[in-house]
Amino acid sequence: EKQHLGDVHLEEDTDWPGVNLKVGQVSGLALDPKNNLAIFHRGDHVWDENSFDRNFVYQQRGIGPIQESTILVVDPSTSKVLKSTGKNLFFLPHGLTIDRDGNYWVTDVALHQVFKLGAGKETPLLVLGRAFQPGSDRKHFCQPTDVAVDPITGNFFVADGYCNSRIMQFSPNGMFIMQWGEETSSNVPRPGQFRIPHSLTMVPDQGQLCVADRENGRIQCFHAETGNFVKQIKHQEFGREVFAVSYAPGGVLYAVNGKPYYGYSAPVQGFMLNFSNGDILDTFIPARKNFDMPHDIAAADDGTVYVGDAHANAVWKFSPSKAEHRSV
Ligand SMILES: O=C(N[C@@H](O)C(=O)O)c1ccccc1
């Protein structure tokens, strides 16, 4: 019978060699239209406490862009590298999104810029923001974290960012349309307030855009076209931080949280959530290695889920398995 949502359990696919791929800090994952896995990583660059000054200006400009390929496209079954691009373009990769036409949308927190890269084209189709110049007007971002593309309108959304607290909407050719969001003003965050909007996912069948509101440890969902708040999903099990969200057709919203902070007990793990009522359907952790800073999550239509880690420098593949029924 059709597996209704409650039956599914995710387990690491321990046959997948991708967990041993030689990558730097993994910041972004996305699935392309052929269901290949794209990995956005930082090569030999790292984001640590010396990377930025107190005005969010990147301090390592002198070392130049990452010279190795920062975007790897790998086979979903064998993890064989099918394509590698993104050399000499980026300083601190962050978000990666692939739209239904196969264009890559990436953010770089050192450049404070958003790029649209055409499949197979080296020069970007779109560049938004001013290189190395943080800001909060319509032409600047401050450490932008992610992009989501509305498959129906072609409009795209930018989560801006570590040092801003807004979601910006642009037309398909990059014209600013509108923005919403404000910084969290108290320890009781209100709807539409953010403390690092860190990851975006479209929920196209509902016309919604969901945001990993990282330091508020919650997921907020909005009507994509209006920016109106629809709902939030928050659980004790999230602990203090939610790093990333990913929605795949079928009603399941996937998420990863952060490592427990002092005083918090919730372990670092992946979550399968029932999108419509917010319930936790399942949690999952790797069988090989451990989550350290799971930074992005990408869900495929067939229920396969990938998690990339910016401190373990690893990518795991998780596959649905029928939860064995207790014999009664
Ligand atoms: O959160 C941080 N980084 C991650 O999000 C990331 O690496 O994208 C960070 C925070 C403080 C200092 C240095 C790094």
PDB file of N, CA and C in Angstrom, residues 323-328:
ATOM      1  N   ALA A 323       9.931   1.265   7.832  1.00  0.00           N
ATOM      2  CA  ALA A 323      10.161   1.021   9.261  1.00  0.00           C
ATOM      3  C   ALA A 323       9.646  -0.383   9.575  1.00  0.00           C
ATOM      4  N   GLU A 324      10.542  -1.274  10.113  1.00  0.00           N
ATOM      5  CA  GLU A 324      10.078  -2.661  10.340  1.00  0.00           C
ATOM      6  C   GLU A 324       8.930  -2.607  11.341  1.00  0.00           C
ATOM      7  N   HIS A 325       7.847  -3.297  10.975  1.00  0.00           N
ATOM      8  CA  HIS A 325       6.672  -3.289  11.868  1.00  0.00           C
ATOM      9  C   HIS A 325       6.907  -4.283  13.008  1.00  0.00           C
ATOM     10  N   ARG A 326       6.592  -3.828  14.208  1.00  0.00           N
ATOM     11  CA  ARG A 326       6.676  -4.779  15.337  1.00  0.00           C
ATOM     12  C   ARG A 326       5.666  -5.896  15.058  1.00  0.00           C
ATOM     13  N   SER A 327       6.108  -7.153  15.253  1.00  0.00           N
ATOM     14  CA  SER A 327       5.128  -8.237  15.022  1.00  0.00           C
ATOM     15  C   SER A 327       4.192  -8.252  16.219  1.00  0.00           C
ATOM     16  N   VAL A 328       2.926  -8.222  15.964  1.00  0.00           N
ATOM     17  CA  VAL A 328       1.975  -8.178  17.094  1.00  0.00           C
ATOM     18  C   VAL A 328       1.321  -9.541  17.289  1.00  0.00           C
TER      19      VAL A 328
END
